[in-house]
Amino acid sequence: MTVTQRPTPAHEIGRARARKEDARLITGRSRYTDSITLPGMLHLAMVRSPFAHATIRSVDTQQAKAAPGVITVVTGADIADLMGVNINAWPITTDQVTPTHLPVAIEHVAFAGEIVAVVVARTEAEARDAVELVDVDYEELPPVLDAVEALKDEVLAHPDLGTNKSAFWQLDSAAQGTGGDVDEAIAKARVDGVVIEREFRQQRLVPGFLEPRSVVVDPTGDQLTVWSATQVPHILRFAIAATMGIPESRLRVIAPDVGGGFGGKLQTTPEEFATIALARRLGKPCKFTETRSEAFVTGHHGRDQHQKLTMAATRDGVITGLKVELVADLGAYVAIVGGGVPVLGAWMFNGIYKMPAYQFNCQTVLTNKPWVDAYRGAGRPEAAFGIERMMDELADEVGQDPLEVREKNWIRHEEFPFTTVSGMTYDSGNYEAATARAKELFDYAGLRAEQARRRADNDPVQLGIGVSTFTEMCGLAPSRILGSLNYGAGGWEHASVRMLATGKVEVVTGISPHGQGHETGFSQIVADRLGVPFEDVEILHGDTAIAPKGMDTYGSRSLVVGGEAVVRAVDKVIEKARVVAAHLLEAGVDDIEFSAGRFGVKGTDKGMAIGEVALATFAAHNMPDGFEPSLDADATFDPVNFSFPHGTHLCAVEVDTETGATRMRKYACVDDVGVIVNPLLVEGQVHGGLVQGIAQALWEGAVYDENGTLVTGSFVDYTMPSAADTISFVTDTTVSPSTTNTLGTKGVGEAGTIASTPAVVNAIVDALRPWGIHDIEMPCTPERVWRAIQSSSTTPGGAR
């Protein structure tokens, strides 16, 4: 990856520090959930349905119970009073159809891999061996596997519900007063403008996190302790207490080091509930760790949308309206926020563009596949893909350069803050600056000239250039807006800062990391703000006994929401310490200045370090009258708006028209994520995000056969790219500070994933424009590209 070299700043913020947590994470000294072993611990293995849809006639556990090492085997009926239920925290409509999702099925299974019984044994191997001895009698039912077919309600994923349609949700600019009537705009464009109609498919994806999910439960004593490889320890704690009858005050949830998530660990899982139920029933610690195959088959998936987009524009390429119609496959159950994930795209399909009329329609449906929920970007990648593909189609229709059409329609930097046609207010941005820098790094003019030469020469290897100018909403917030959308939680975040007697600092955050570098970034923020050494700051997280308040990590909210809570807690510490310093320095509080970790009296050389104030406060020998001897402080931050990073991504690919093979030639991107705390962390997030988005465009996709069996159930069949499959990226940043938080930061964790997929697909389609090709379904495999060329009725230079 090529990056612009920057001088090392004098302060921590802006310094490219290596992650402090890497000392344990990459040297084998970390502690993951599966590393935890407790005295007398038992092991669980799950009996899973081989059928996508079936009625359970009976479950015979006798032979399995007699197997070596087996303690017990239970069915759903055996633990019905203990196992709780998997919750849906975001019903997007009041009449949403939401099937009950039991952790262990009792009468009916709705996808292949659903749990029907649980084996408990002394060792993991013995538990897994005994699974094969459980005899389940199924009555197989026909599955519904395609979301569009599911709309017909001819085959039902849950026969007792009477329909596959879960919810219909609409955002209409005319109805909410943010724009005109989209149908009128389309009708007018059919007369005196252009109308473009396209259908795109967002394939189903499998989150490929490094560490499979794992849970350990210790029921001994008065408190139940749960270790889980989760992104959401606080949300998990609430869900357990709310559905399993365990007092929240007696429940401790710990997320130790977690090896990746990408949204794939943003769940309360059946396995967690089953393990808790068995540990409570048996009174012994229990552990379950899934295999990689189980992660593919039963963990939640991402994307899976059918998109129909209609764009109206003038003949010179100015957008006059956009209509979006989605069918979103939720899988067999409505996951914790699964129903709302496609709705998040409602505010993002308009992208960075001004348009006078807009309508978003989303129908969610149930099928007999694993449930779908947030996957890196969660609704925004799908939206960015749709609008950026349409912008290329518009450019082709009106005969203009794709960047020219975008610039004609985008919000200009002097127009911020800008309220979009969907009703979202973007606080800051500069699309012109990011695009100009990206074009320079990419050599846009030079590659366009090379493309023209290759087309003129009828080169069998064509050059395609793809553009993606994106924005996203991240940092889930504010709580009032989330409440108006019937979201089951708030968007706030909590932090505590403790000044220790030795001058060291402990920071407790409700954010729970899984590889992002929070300990490093937050330490830099605190070190700068307090004027203490970076090494003297300790970040504590991921344990509800240590960090009892929090809303956890997802949606690129860690820095813009969690970081702001830390800043505000630090500022409270400084103000407390100012009072003590004024007393000790025999000065008025208003005469005390604070800079670089020292309090000083204005106009004098009298002063003392904040560490000295901390020690004096600990001793409490000489405190101001009525002052509580503590500098510690808490803060809870509820944002006033979302965060809106943006960027321009440019991709060049070479497509062999004789074989369909696609090779990435060059990729350059410039992202604006506001003020950068640590460039190294930003570059890592962008780099990983790019590969994830490119992988959707070129390689990844969950495929099911007609029976509902996942045929891409391992990394042998599901193409996860390696470093050898990608190229070096050219990256840079521009800075438009956010106006809604103290540091001016924006989210970065999902930016690369959101932007890169349309950039790559646009590049492939651009290479194949001479064949009259307007789309290749993802993943754009050589076979699909070759078949598109072969089935085209057009050849460069004339008809076939």
PDB file of C-alpha atoms in Angstrom, residues 88-96 169 336-337 340 479-489:
ATOM      1  CA  ASN A  88     -35.239  -8.641  17.436  1.00  0.00           C
ATOM      2  CA  ALA A  89     -34.348  -5.176  18.733  1.00  0.00           C
ATOM      3  CA  TRP A  90     -35.454  -3.206  15.687  1.00  0.00           C
ATOM      4  CA  PRO A  91     -38.981  -3.933  14.442  1.00  0.00           C
ATOM      5  CA  ILE A  92     -39.120  -1.453  11.579  1.00  0.00           C
ATOM      6  CA  THR A  93     -42.927  -1.340  11.492  1.00  0.00           C
ATOM      7  CA  THR A  94     -45.607  -1.939  14.083  1.00  0.00           C
ATOM      8  CA  ASP A  95     -46.997  -4.816  12.019  1.00  0.00           C
ATOM      9  CA  GLN A  96     -43.657  -6.488  11.235  1.00  0.00           C
ATOM     10  CA  TRP A 169     -40.985   0.428   4.894  1.00  0.00           C
ATOM     11  CA  ILE A 336     -31.272  -8.461  16.394  1.00  0.00           C
ATOM     12  CA  VAL A 337     -31.131  -5.468  14.008  1.00  0.00           C
ATOM     13  CA  GLY A 340     -33.429  -2.457   9.993  1.00  0.00           C
ATOM     14  CA  SER A 479     -30.885   8.370  20.572  1.00  0.00           C
ATOM     15  CA  ARG A 480     -33.982  10.473  19.802  1.00  0.00           C
ATOM     16  CA  ILE A 481     -33.723   9.678  16.092  1.00  0.00           C
ATOM     17  CA  LEU A 482     -33.159   5.992  16.809  1.00  0.00           C
ATOM     18  CA  GLY A 483     -36.194   6.035  19.066  1.00  0.00           C
ATOM     19  CA  SER A 484     -38.328   7.593  16.348  1.00  0.00           C
ATOM     20  CA  LEU A 485     -37.350   4.656  14.122  1.00  0.00           C
ATOM     21  CA  ASN A 486     -38.392   2.138  16.804  1.00  0.00           C
ATOM     22  CA  TYR A 487     -34.782   1.067  17.341  1.00  0.00           C
ATOM     23  CA  GLY A 488     -34.515  -0.802  20.621  1.00  0.00           C
ATOM     24  CA  ALA A 489     -31.480   0.974  22.056  1.00  0.00           C
TER      25      ALA A 489
END
